Coordinates of C-alpha atoms in Angstrom, one line a residue:
M1 CA 55.8 -2.9 -29.6
Q2 CA 52.8 -2.4 -31.2
F3 CA 50.9 -4.8 -29.1
Q4 CA 52.2 -3.8 -25.8
K5 CA 50.0 -0.8 -26.8
S6 CA 47.2 -1.5 -27.8
K7 CA 47.0 -4.0 -24.4
K8 CA 47.6 -0.7 -22.3
V9 CA 44.9 0.9 -23.9
V10 CA 42.3 -1.6 -23.4
C11 CA 43.6 -2.0 -19.5
G12 CA 42.5 1.9 -19.7
F13 CA 39.9 0.9 -20.6
M14 CA 39.4 -1.5 -17.9
S15 CA 39.9 0.5 -15.3
A16 CA 36.8 3.3 -16.7
L17 CA 34.5 -0.4 -15.7
I18 CA 36.2 -0.6 -12.3
S19 CA 35.5 2.7 -12.0
L20 CA 31.9 2.4 -12.6
N21 CA 32.0 -0.8 -10.6
C22 CA 31.2 -3.2 -13.1
I23 CA 33.7 -5.1 -13.2
P24 CA 32.2 -7.8 -11.1
C25 CA 29.3 -7.9 -13.3
I26 CA 32.0 -9.3 -16.4
Q27 CA 33.9 -11.8 -14.1
S28 CA 33.3 -15.3 -12.6
C29 CA 31.9 -14.9 -9.0
A30 CA 30.7 -17.9 -6.1
V31 CA 26.8 -16.8 -5.6
S32 CA 26.1 -17.7 -1.5
E33 CA 23.9 -19.9 -1.8
T34 CA 22.9 -21.0 2.6
V35 CA 23.3 -24.9 2.2
Q36 CA 21.0 -26.8 5.5
K37 CA 22.6 -29.8 6.6
Y38 CA 20.4 -32.5 8.2
E39 CA 21.6 -36.0 9.8
F40 CA 19.2 -39.3 9.5
E41 CA 19.8 -40.9 12.7
N42 CA 19.1 -37.6 14.5
G43 CA 15.4 -37.5 13.1
S44 CA 12.6 -39.9 13.8
T45 CA 12.2 -43.8 12.1
Q46 CA 9.2 -45.9 12.0
G47 CA 10.3 -49.7 11.7
G48 CA 13.6 -48.6 10.1
K49 CA 17.1 -48.5 12.5
I50 CA 19.4 -46.0 13.3
Y51 CA 23.3 -47.6 13.3
T52 CA 25.7 -45.6 15.2
E53 CA 28.6 -47.2 14.5
T54 CA 29.8 -47.6 10.7
W55 CA 31.5 -51.1 8.9
K56 CA 33.2 -52.1 6.1
G57 CA 30.4 -55.2 4.7
N58 CA 30.1 -57.9 1.7
T59 CA 26.6 -58.4 0.5
Q60 CA 26.7 -61.9 0.6
E61 CA 27.4 -63.2 3.5
D62 CA 29.9 -66.2 2.5
G63 CA 31.7 -62.9 0.9
S64 CA 30.7 -63.8 -2.6
G65 CA 29.0 -60.5 -3.2
E66 CA 30.3 -56.9 -3.5
D67 CA 32.3 -55.2 -1.0
F68 CA 31.1 -52.0 0.2
D69 CA 32.1 -49.3 2.9
L70 CA 29.3 -47.6 5.4
T71 CA 33.1 -45.7 7.4
N72 CA 32.5 -42.4 5.5
A73 CA 29.7 -41.8 7.1
S74 CA 29.3 -38.1 8.1
G75 CA 28.8 -37.9 12.0
G76 CA 29.8 -41.8 12.4
A77 CA 25.6 -43.0 11.8
F78 CA 23.3 -43.4 9.6
S79 CA 19.7 -44.5 9.1
Y80 CA 19.1 -48.1 7.6
L81 CA 15.4 -48.5 5.6
D82 CA 15.1 -52.7 4.6
Q83 CA 11.3 -52.8 4.4
K84 CA 8.3 -51.7 2.9
G85 CA 6.6 -48.9 4.5
T86 CA 9.6 -48.4 6.5
K87 CA 10.2 -44.5 7.5
V88 CA 13.2 -42.5 8.4
S89 CA 12.8 -38.6 8.6
V90 CA 13.8 -35.4 9.6
D91 CA 12.4 -32.0 10.3
V92 CA 14.2 -28.9 8.3
E93 CA 13.8 -24.7 9.5
V94 CA 13.2 -22.3 6.6
P95 CA 12.9 -18.2 6.8
E96 CA 10.7 -18.6 3.5
S97 CA 8.2 -20.9 2.4
G98 CA 8.7 -21.7 -1.4
L99 CA 10.7 -24.5 -3.8
Y100 CA 14.2 -25.7 -2.1
E101 CA 16.6 -28.0 -3.6
L102 CA 17.0 -31.2 -1.8
S103 CA 19.7 -33.4 -2.0
I104 CA 19.9 -36.9 0.2
C105 CA 23.7 -38.9 0.9
Y106 CA 23.1 -42.7 0.6
C107 CA 24.8 -46.1 -0.1
E108 CA 22.7 -49.3 -1.9
P109 CA 25.3 -52.0 -2.3
Y110 CA 22.3 -54.6 -2.6
D111 CA 20.8 -54.3 -5.9
P112 CA 22.8 -53.5 -9.0
N113 CA 20.4 -51.5 -10.5
K114 CA 18.7 -48.9 -7.9
K115 CA 16.0 -48.5 -5.4
V116 CA 13.6 -46.4 -5.1
Q117 CA 11.5 -44.9 -2.5
Y118 CA 8.9 -42.6 -1.7
L119 CA 9.0 -38.8 -0.7
N120 CA 6.7 -37.4 2.0
I121 CA 6.4 -34.0 2.6
N122 CA 4.9 -32.4 5.9
G123 CA 2.6 -36.2 5.2
V124 CA 2.2 -36.0 1.8
N125 CA 3.1 -37.6 -0.8
Q126 CA 5.6 -35.6 -3.1
G127 CA 6.4 -39.2 -5.9
E128 CA 9.6 -40.9 -5.2
V129 CA 13.4 -41.0 -4.9
C130 CA 15.3 -43.2 -7.4
F131 CA 18.5 -44.1 -5.7
I132 CA 20.9 -45.9 -7.7
H133 CA 23.0 -49.0 -7.3
N134 CA 26.7 -47.9 -5.6
L135 CA 29.2 -49.2 -2.6
T136 CA 29.7 -45.9 -0.2
F137 CA 27.9 -43.5 0.6
E138 CA 27.6 -40.6 -1.7
E139 CA 24.9 -37.7 -2.5
T140 CA 22.0 -37.6 -4.8
S141 CA 19.4 -35.4 -6.0
G142 CA 15.6 -35.8 -3.8
G143 CA 14.3 -33.1 -6.8
V144 CA 13.1 -29.5 -5.5
V145 CA 10.4 -29.0 -3.2
M146 CA 7.7 -26.5 -2.1
L147 CA 8.4 -26.6 2.0
Q148 CA 6.1 -23.6 4.1
K149 CA 8.4 -20.9 5.8
G150 CA 9.0 -22.7 9.3
V151 CA 9.7 -26.6 10.3
N152 CA 8.5 -29.1 7.3
T153 CA 9.2 -33.0 8.1
I154 CA 10.9 -34.4 4.5
E155 CA 10.4 -38.1 5.5
L156 CA 11.7 -41.2 2.9
E157 CA 9.4 -44.2 3.4
A158 CA 10.5 -47.4 1.9
Y159 CA 8.9 -48.9 -0.9
W160 CA 11.1 -50.9 -2.2
G161 CA 13.7 -50.2 0.8
Y162 CA 17.2 -51.3 1.5
T163 CA 18.9 -48.7 1.3
M164 CA 21.1 -46.8 3.5
F165 CA 20.8 -42.4 4.4
D166 CA 22.7 -40.8 6.4
Y167 CA 22.0 -36.7 5.8
L168 CA 20.2 -34.3 3.7
T169 CA 20.3 -30.7 2.7
I170 CA 18.5 -28.2 1.6
K171 CA 18.7 -24.7 -0.8
P172 CA 16.9 -22.3 -2.4
A173 CA 15.9 -22.8 -5.6
D174 CA 16.3 -20.9 -8.8
E175 CA 13.4 -18.7 -8.7
K176 CA 13.3 -18.8 -12.3
L177 CA 11.9 -22.7 -12.2
K178 CA 8.7 -20.7 -10.8
N179 CA 8.4 -18.1 -13.8
L180 CA 7.0 -21.0 -15.8
S181 CA 8.2 -19.6 -19.2
P182 CA 8.3 -21.8 -22.4
V183 CA 9.4 -21.6 -25.8
R184 CA 7.1 -21.4 -27.7
Q185 CA 8.7 -22.5 -31.2
L186 CA 7.9 -26.1 -31.9
S187 CA 10.6 -28.1 -32.5
N188 CA 8.9 -28.3 -36.1
K189 CA 10.1 -24.7 -37.5
N190 CA 7.7 -26.2 -40.3
A191 CA 5.0 -26.9 -38.4
S192 CA 1.1 -26.4 -40.2
K193 CA -0.6 -23.0 -38.5
S194 CA -3.1 -25.8 -36.4
A195 CA -0.4 -27.1 -35.1
Q196 CA 1.2 -23.6 -33.9
S197 CA -2.2 -22.6 -32.9
L198 CA -2.9 -25.1 -30.5
Y199 CA 0.9 -25.1 -29.0
S200 CA 0.0 -21.4 -28.6
Y201 CA -2.7 -22.0 -26.5
L202 CA -0.8 -24.3 -24.9
C203 CA 1.1 -22.1 -23.3
D204 CA -0.7 -19.2 -22.9
T205 CA -3.2 -21.7 -20.9
Y206 CA 0.2 -23.3 -18.7
G207 CA 0.6 -21.9 -15.3
K208 CA -2.7 -20.4 -14.6
H209 CA -4.6 -23.3 -15.3
I210 CA -4.5 -27.0 -15.8
I211 CA -6.3 -28.6 -18.8
S212 CA -8.3 -32.2 -17.8
G213 CA -7.8 -34.8 -20.0
Q214 CA -9.1 -38.9 -20.4
Q215 CA -7.8 -42.2 -21.9
E216 CA -10.0 -43.5 -23.6
Y217 CA -11.4 -47.9 -23.9
C218 CA -8.2 -49.3 -26.0
G219 CA -10.6 -51.0 -29.3
S220 CA -13.5 -49.8 -31.6
H221 CA -16.2 -47.2 -30.5
N222 CA -17.8 -48.2 -33.1
Y223 CA -19.8 -51.4 -33.0
N224 CA -22.7 -50.7 -35.1
Q225 CA -21.2 -49.0 -37.7
W226 CA -23.1 -50.0 -40.8
N227 CA -25.9 -48.8 -39.1
D228 CA -23.8 -45.4 -38.5
P229 CA -20.7 -45.4 -39.9
D230 CA -20.0 -42.1 -39.9
N231 CA -19.9 -41.8 -36.2
Y232 CA -16.5 -43.4 -34.7
I233 CA -16.8 -42.1 -30.9
K234 CA -20.5 -44.6 -30.3
D235 CA -19.9 -47.3 -28.2
N236 CA -17.4 -48.1 -25.7
E237 CA -17.4 -44.9 -23.9
A238 CA -17.7 -45.9 -20.4
E239 CA -15.1 -43.8 -19.4
F240 CA -16.8 -40.5 -20.7
E241 CA -20.5 -41.2 -19.7
Y242 CA -18.7 -41.7 -16.7
I243 CA -17.7 -38.2 -16.2
M244 CA -20.5 -37.0 -18.0
E245 CA -23.1 -38.7 -15.3
K246 CA -20.6 -37.4 -12.0
T247 CA -19.1 -33.8 -13.5
G248 CA -21.3 -32.8 -15.6
K249 CA -19.1 -32.0 -17.9
Q250 CA -16.0 -33.8 -20.8
P251 CA -13.2 -34.0 -20.9
A252 CA -11.1 -31.0 -23.4
I253 CA -8.4 -34.3 -24.0
R254 CA -9.0 -37.1 -25.1
G255 CA -7.0 -39.4 -24.8
I256 CA -5.8 -42.8 -27.6
D257 CA -3.6 -45.4 -28.2
F258 CA -3.1 -46.6 -31.6
L259 CA -2.2 -49.8 -30.8
A260 CA -3.8 -51.4 -33.3
Y261 CA -1.6 -50.2 -36.0
R262 CA 1.8 -51.5 -37.1
S263 CA 2.8 -53.4 -40.0
N264 CA 1.3 -57.1 -41.4
S265 CA -1.9 -56.5 -39.3
N266 CA -5.7 -55.9 -40.1
W267 CA -6.8 -55.0 -37.6
E268 CA -8.2 -51.1 -37.5
D269 CA -10.0 -49.8 -34.1
N270 CA -10.7 -46.6 -36.2
A271 CA -8.7 -44.6 -33.4
P272 CA -7.3 -41.9 -36.0
E273 CA -10.8 -41.6 -37.3
R274 CA -12.1 -41.0 -33.3
A275 CA -9.4 -38.7 -33.2
I276 CA -10.1 -36.9 -35.6
Q277 CA -13.3 -37.0 -34.8
W278 CA -13.2 -35.9 -31.2
V279 CA -11.0 -32.2 -32.6
N280 CA -13.2 -31.5 -35.6
E281 CA -16.9 -32.1 -34.7
Y282 CA -16.0 -32.5 -30.9
K283 CA -13.9 -29.5 -30.8
G284 CA -11.1 -31.6 -28.8
I285 CA -8.4 -32.0 -28.4
A286 CA -6.7 -35.4 -29.2
T287 CA -3.7 -36.4 -27.3
V288 CA -1.6 -40.0 -28.9
T289 CA 0.4 -42.9 -27.6
W290 CA 1.9 -45.9 -29.5
H291 CA 1.9 -49.1 -27.8
W292 CA 3.9 -50.5 -30.6
N293 CA 4.2 -54.2 -31.0
V294 CA 6.6 -56.1 -32.7
P295 CA 6.6 -59.9 -34.1
S296 CA 7.4 -61.9 -30.4
E297 CA 10.6 -63.1 -32.5
K298 CA 11.4 -63.5 -35.7
G299 CA 9.2 -65.7 -38.0
G300 CA 7.0 -65.5 -34.8
E301 CA 2.8 -64.5 -35.5
E302 CA 2.6 -63.3 -31.3
V303 CA 2.6 -59.8 -31.3
A304 CA 3.8 -58.3 -27.3
F305 CA 5.5 -54.5 -26.9
Y306 CA 7.0 -56.4 -23.5
V307 CA 10.0 -57.8 -22.9
K308 CA 10.5 -61.7 -20.8
S309 CA 11.4 -59.3 -17.8
T310 CA 8.3 -58.3 -17.2
G311 CA 6.2 -61.9 -16.1
N312 CA 3.7 -60.7 -18.8
T313 CA 3.0 -63.2 -21.8
P314 CA 2.7 -62.8 -24.4
Y315 CA 6.7 -61.0 -24.9
T316 CA 8.9 -59.9 -27.2
T317 CA 12.9 -61.1 -27.5
F318 CA 12.6 -58.1 -30.3
S319 CA 16.2 -56.4 -30.1
I320 CA 16.1 -52.1 -30.4
S321 CA 19.7 -51.7 -31.6
K322 CA 19.0 -54.4 -34.4
A323 CA 16.5 -53.2 -35.0
L324 CA 19.2 -49.9 -35.2
E325 CA 21.7 -52.3 -37.8
E326 CA 19.9 -51.7 -41.6
G327 CA 20.3 -55.2 -43.4
T328 CA 18.6 -57.2 -40.0
W329 CA 14.5 -58.5 -39.9
E330 CA 14.6 -56.1 -37.0
H331 CA 14.9 -52.8 -39.1
E332 CA 12.6 -53.8 -42.4
Q333 CA 9.9 -54.7 -39.8
L334 CA 10.6 -51.2 -37.8
M335 CA 11.1 -49.1 -40.6
A336 CA 7.5 -50.8 -42.2
D337 CA 6.3 -50.2 -39.4
I338 CA 7.1 -46.5 -39.4
E339 CA 5.3 -46.3 -42.5
E340 CA 2.4 -47.7 -41.0
I341 CA 2.1 -45.4 -38.6
A342 CA 3.1 -43.0 -40.9
K343 CA 0.1 -43.9 -42.9
Q344 CA -2.4 -43.3 -39.9
L345 CA -1.0 -40.1 -38.9
K346 CA -1.0 -38.8 -42.3
K347 CA -4.5 -39.0 -41.8
L348 CA -5.1 -36.8 -39.5
K349 CA -2.9 -34.4 -41.3
D350 CA -4.5 -34.8 -44.0
A351 CA -8.3 -33.5 -41.7
D352 CA -5.9 -30.5 -40.9
V353 CA -6.2 -32.4 -36.5
P354 CA -3.3 -31.6 -34.2
V355 CA -2.0 -33.6 -32.3
L356 CA -0.1 -34.5 -28.9
W357 CA 2.4 -37.5 -30.0
R358 CA 3.3 -39.4 -27.3
P359 CA 6.2 -42.3 -28.8
L360 CA 8.2 -44.4 -26.4
H361 CA 6.9 -43.5 -23.6
E362 CA 7.8 -45.3 -20.3
A363 CA 11.2 -45.9 -21.9
E364 CA 13.0 -45.9 -18.6
G365 CA 11.2 -47.7 -17.3
A366 CA 13.0 -50.8 -19.5
W367 CA 9.4 -52.8 -19.9
F368 CA 9.2 -51.7 -23.0
W369 CA 11.1 -53.5 -26.0
W370 CA 12.4 -49.4 -26.8
G371 CA 13.8 -49.0 -23.5
A372 CA 14.8 -52.4 -22.9
E373 CA 19.0 -51.8 -23.8
G374 CA 19.4 -48.5 -22.1
A375 CA 19.4 -45.1 -23.0
E376 CA 21.3 -44.7 -25.7
P377 CA 19.5 -46.6 -28.5
C378 CA 15.7 -45.0 -27.2
K379 CA 17.1 -42.4 -28.2
K380 CA 19.2 -43.3 -31.6
L381 CA 15.1 -44.9 -32.5
Y382 CA 13.4 -42.0 -30.7
R383 CA 15.0 -39.4 -33.5
L384 CA 15.0 -41.8 -36.1
L385 CA 11.6 -41.7 -35.7
Y386 CA 10.6 -37.3 -35.2
D387 CA 13.9 -37.6 -39.1
Q388 CA 11.0 -39.6 -40.7
L389 CA 7.6 -38.7 -39.3
T390 CA 9.0 -34.9 -40.0
N391 CA 11.0 -34.8 -42.7
V392 CA 10.1 -38.1 -44.7
Y393 CA 6.8 -38.1 -44.6
G394 CA 5.9 -33.8 -43.9
L395 CA 3.9 -34.4 -41.4
D396 CA 3.6 -30.9 -39.6
N397 CA 0.9 -31.9 -37.3
L398 CA 2.4 -33.6 -35.1
I399 CA 3.4 -31.8 -31.6
W400 CA 5.9 -34.2 -29.8
V401 CA 5.3 -35.1 -26.7
W402 CA 8.5 -37.8 -24.1
T403 CA 7.6 -38.7 -21.3
G404 CA 10.1 -38.2 -18.5
Y405 CA 11.2 -39.2 -15.1
T406 CA 13.2 -38.2 -12.2
F407 CA 15.7 -41.2 -11.9
P408 CA 19.7 -39.0 -11.7
T409 CA 19.4 -41.4 -14.9
S410 CA 17.0 -39.3 -16.6
S411 CA 19.1 -37.0 -18.1
E412 CA 20.3 -39.1 -20.1
W413 CA 17.8 -40.6 -21.9
Y414 CA 16.0 -37.4 -22.3
P415 CA 16.6 -37.0 -26.4
G416 CA 16.7 -33.4 -26.7
D417 CA 15.4 -30.0 -27.2
D418 CA 15.2 -29.9 -31.0
V419 CA 13.5 -32.6 -31.2
V420 CA 11.3 -33.0 -27.4
D421 CA 7.9 -30.2 -27.4
L422 CA 6.4 -31.1 -24.3
I423 CA 7.7 -33.4 -21.3
G424 CA 5.0 -35.7 -19.8
Y425 CA 5.3 -37.7 -16.9
D426 CA 2.9 -40.8 -16.1
K427 CA 1.9 -40.4 -11.9
Y428 CA 1.1 -44.0 -10.5
N429 CA 1.3 -43.4 -7.1
A430 CA -1.9 -44.0 -5.0
K431 CA -1.5 -47.2 -2.7
D432 CA -2.6 -49.0 0.3
G433 CA -6.5 -49.3 -1.6
L434 CA -6.2 -46.0 -1.3
P435 CA -6.4 -42.5 -3.9
N436 CA -3.3 -40.1 -4.1
L437 CA -5.0 -37.1 -3.8
S438 CA -0.9 -35.1 -3.9
S439 CA -0.2 -32.4 -6.3
I440 CA 3.6 -34.5 -6.6
S441 CA 4.3 -30.8 -6.6
S442 CA 8.5 -32.1 -6.2
T443 CA 8.1 -34.1 -9.4
F444 CA 6.4 -31.3 -11.4
Y445 CA 9.6 -28.6 -11.2
S446 CA 12.3 -31.0 -11.2
L447 CA 10.8 -32.2 -14.7
V448 CA 10.9 -28.4 -15.2
Q449 CA 13.9 -28.0 -13.4
S450 CA 15.1 -31.0 -16.0
T451 CA 14.3 -28.9 -19.5
D452 CA 15.5 -24.9 -17.5
G453 CA 12.1 -24.5 -17.7
Q454 CA 12.2 -24.6 -21.8
K455 CA 8.8 -27.1 -22.0
M456 CA 5.9 -27.4 -20.8
V457 CA 5.3 -30.4 -17.4
A458 CA 2.3 -32.1 -18.1
M459 CA 0.4 -35.1 -16.0
S460 CA 0.3 -37.4 -19.6
E461 CA -1.1 -40.8 -18.0
N462 CA -2.7 -41.0 -14.2
D463 CA -4.5 -42.5 -11.4
T464 CA -5.6 -40.3 -9.2
I465 CA -6.2 -36.5 -10.2
P466 CA -4.2 -34.3 -7.5
S467 CA -6.7 -32.5 -5.3
L468 CA -7.6 -28.6 -6.2
E469 CA -5.6 -27.9 -2.8
N470 CA -2.7 -29.3 -2.9
L471 CA -2.6 -28.1 -7.2
I472 CA -3.6 -24.7 -6.1
N473 CA -1.7 -24.2 -3.2
D474 CA 1.8 -26.5 -4.3
K475 CA 1.8 -24.0 -7.4
A476 CA 1.5 -27.1 -9.4
C477 CA 0.8 -26.4 -12.5
W478 CA 0.5 -29.8 -14.6
L479 CA 0.0 -28.4 -18.4
Y480 CA -3.0 -31.3 -18.1
F481 CA -4.2 -34.7 -16.5
C482 CA -4.9 -37.8 -18.2
P483 CA -6.3 -40.8 -16.3
W484 CA -6.1 -44.4 -17.2
Y485 CA -9.1 -46.3 -18.6
M486 CA -12.0 -47.9 -16.6
N487 CA -11.1 -48.7 -12.0
Y488 CA -8.0 -45.9 -12.6
L489 CA -10.9 -42.9 -13.4
T490 CA -14.0 -45.1 -11.9
S491 CA -12.6 -47.0 -8.1
E492 CA -13.7 -44.6 -5.2
Q493 CA -9.1 -46.2 -4.6
N494 CA -8.1 -44.1 -7.4
N495 CA -10.3 -40.8 -8.2
P496 CA -12.9 -40.4 -5.7
V497 CA -16.2 -38.6 -6.6
E498 CA -16.4 -35.3 -4.8
N499 CA -12.1 -34.8 -6.2
L500 CA -13.8 -35.3 -9.7
K501 CA -16.7 -33.1 -9.5
E502 CA -14.3 -31.1 -7.6
I503 CA -11.5 -29.9 -10.5
Y504 CA -13.6 -31.0 -13.3
N505 CA -15.9 -27.9 -11.5
S506 CA -13.4 -25.7 -10.7
E507 CA -12.1 -22.4 -12.4
Y508 CA -8.3 -23.7 -12.2
C509 CA -9.5 -26.4 -14.4
I510 CA -10.2 -26.8 -18.2
T511 CA -13.8 -28.7 -19.5
L512 CA -14.4 -29.7 -22.8
D513 CA -16.9 -26.9 -23.2
E514 CA -14.3 -24.3 -22.7
L515 CA -12.2 -24.3 -25.1
P516 CA -11.6 -21.3 -27.6
D517 CA -11.5 -23.1 -31.3
I518 CA -7.8 -24.3 -31.2
K519 CA -6.8 -24.5 -34.7
N520 CA -7.3 -20.8 -35.3
Y521 CA -6.3 -19.7 -32.1
V522 CA -4.5 -16.4 -32.2
S523 CA -1.9 -16.3 -28.7
E524 CA -2.7 -13.0 -26.3
N525 CA 0.6 -12.8 -25.5
T526 CA 3.3 -13.5 -28.8
E527 CA 6.7 -13.0 -28.9
P528 CA 7.4 -10.0 -30.9
T529 CA 9.0 -11.0 -34.1
Q530 CA 13.7 -11.4 -33.4
P531 CA 15.1 -8.1 -34.8
S532 CA 17.4 -8.7 -37.8
E533 CA 21.5 -7.8 -36.4
S534 CA 21.0 -5.6 -40.0
E535 CA 18.6 -3.7 -38.6
F536 CA 21.1 -2.0 -36.2
L537 CA 24.5 -0.3 -35.3
R538 CA 26.9 -3.3 -34.2
G539 CA 27.4 -2.7 -30.8
D540 CA 25.1 -0.1 -29.9
V541 CA 23.6 -1.1 -27.6
N542 CA 22.1 2.2 -26.4
L543 CA 20.8 2.4 -29.8
N544 CA 21.7 6.5 -30.5
G545 CA 23.3 5.7 -33.0
S546 CA 27.2 5.4 -32.1
V547 CA 29.0 3.2 -30.2
D548 CA 30.8 4.1 -27.1
I549 CA 32.1 3.6 -23.9
A550 CA 29.0 3.1 -22.6
D551 CA 28.1 0.5 -24.1
V552 CA 30.3 -1.7 -22.9
V553 CA 29.0 -0.7 -19.8
A554 CA 25.1 -1.7 -20.7
I555 CA 26.4 -4.9 -21.8
A556 CA 28.5 -6.0 -18.9
S557 CA 25.4 -4.4 -17.2
Y558 CA 23.4 -6.8 -18.1
I559 CA 24.9 -9.6 -18.1
G560 CA 25.9 -9.3 -14.0
D561 CA 22.3 -8.5 -13.2
S562 CA 19.7 -8.9 -16.1
R563 CA 16.8 -8.9 -13.5
N564 CA 17.7 -4.7 -12.3
N565 CA 19.8 -3.9 -15.9
P566 CA 17.9 -4.9 -18.1
L567 CA 18.1 -4.8 -22.1
S568 CA 15.8 -4.4 -25.4
D569 CA 15.9 -7.5 -27.8
N570 CA 16.7 -4.7 -30.3
S571 CA 20.0 -3.8 -27.6
I572 CA 20.8 -7.8 -27.3
V573 CA 20.6 -8.2 -31.2
A574 CA 22.8 -5.0 -31.5
G575 CA 25.3 -5.8 -28.8
D576 CA 25.6 -9.9 -29.7
V577 CA 29.3 -9.3 -31.7
Q578 CA 31.0 -11.9 -30.9
N579 CA 29.9 -15.3 -31.8
T580 CA 26.8 -13.9 -33.0
G581 CA 24.0 -15.7 -32.0
D582 CA 25.2 -16.6 -27.9
G583 CA 24.3 -13.8 -26.5
L584 CA 25.3 -11.2 -24.4
T585 CA 29.0 -12.4 -22.7
P586 CA 31.6 -11.2 -21.9
G587 CA 33.9 -11.7 -25.3
D588 CA 31.0 -9.0 -26.7
V589 CA 31.9 -6.3 -23.8
L590 CA 35.9 -7.7 -24.9
M591 CA 35.2 -7.3 -28.7
I592 CA 33.5 -3.3 -28.5
Q593 CA 36.7 -2.4 -25.8
Q594 CA 38.8 -3.7 -29.3
Y595 CA 37.3 -1.1 -31.9
L596 CA 37.2 1.3 -29.2
A597 CA 40.6 0.8 -29.3
T598 CA 41.5 0.5 -32.8
I599 CA 42.9 -2.6 -32.0
I600 CA 40.2 -4.4 -34.3
K601 CA 38.8 -1.9 -38.0
E602 CA 35.1 -2.9 -37.2
L603 CA 32.2 -5.1 -35.5

């Protein structure tokens, strides 16, 4: 009987909410979305084919392959691209300029892995779209694209063709993607002051400027060390001299490879010392990657990081899965190499040098041993490396960068927000002997979307630096760029000199001379310390000293539309009474209602 009486009281409070038009805020409501659909067979093609009928077939003429079924094509027709360079496009019309989510319905039966095609928007390449092997038409994400008000041409260009395309859809993307408000706390809560300062500078710069970077050529940069023993940045500086000659500037970020470092090796190229000198003497930012060489085979004298399928020699048969098993020779090698790389990174720590640390890069490409056996062992290795360097060796100067992709499978490879600070993307899309000045904004916003905007996104490697005009017009807010060395920077087919001059001398681009004191940087946008829940009366959302129905209404309004019904940090902490730490939810509303109805005695 008591339970029934209390239930009536709760209903009374719910009735009060209905009268205040707040109940829709608590309920899960479907948001109306405008989805536009365009059939590829109604578009245009250059070199491709349009089929006006469908069929079932087999990938081999003798029937020994896989059966595929094209009969579910929308409208009973589809387009087909085979040879490289063939194209299919449709014109789409949007009411407003902005970001749109693109989906593509396709069938790719011929490659057991995937096919990759170029995505062009209004004639400008925006990156690539991956089409995973399947046997009937189904949708996949084409990423987030920037479209202009009115008519836009969306085109697929065969890079690695042999794919059927049925239709595409577009719908407005979540507006919060444009806010670019990454978390301002490093994954390592005990990060050094200088690492936190550098990260704060990156956060403050993100979305306002792009930071210039350049990868150095591997190997020693001081051939005359006997004559100048303390100068590690002296010889073999062709890329940096070229940039100075053409632009009058120097890049703010220096890319350095720890390629030489592994256990049981006597080769040292002073890469850690150059990182220290670049930061402490030149006052720049260092980003470090690690092409992790391992023995080509057990007992082998040759080392490599490429696997056999790449065609590179030497290559390695080193198994990441076995390396993660204790008791194997591979595991012994792995742990010894981690100890050695920790020793090198400790040189930076001891010199108070924060570093953008980018291990296990390009894993999803599967051409390196650390990605050759799939996502799970790679993630396990990344997390092992994070734990060893952070918790075992105490390296608090690392800002961890994960090199991501925008493939349908990319989320499976992501190691996790708790061990990643930045997302990098390695852009190589110059083709046919010509530079590609595109900002690849669709790739940028797809990567932003992949972590719900929590992580900053950088161009961690690239060939062509996007043009200033494209970066600004497309609002592709890459944190930094960093061309690979030699001809990736110096050839006109990758980086035209005029483009290099323009970007380096623009207000938008940060160069070495424009950096602040990164190790002592004080953020211009420091977030206040999160208040303790003990400072407030639990449930007192409006902070008036009591808990009443107005607090219930405030939470319900906030849940329904936080933009128009904002709450302060203090109010959110006070109202978070159920499952403390998960923010404001309908569960908090119910719990305060139960308290007011005397069903529960305290919050």
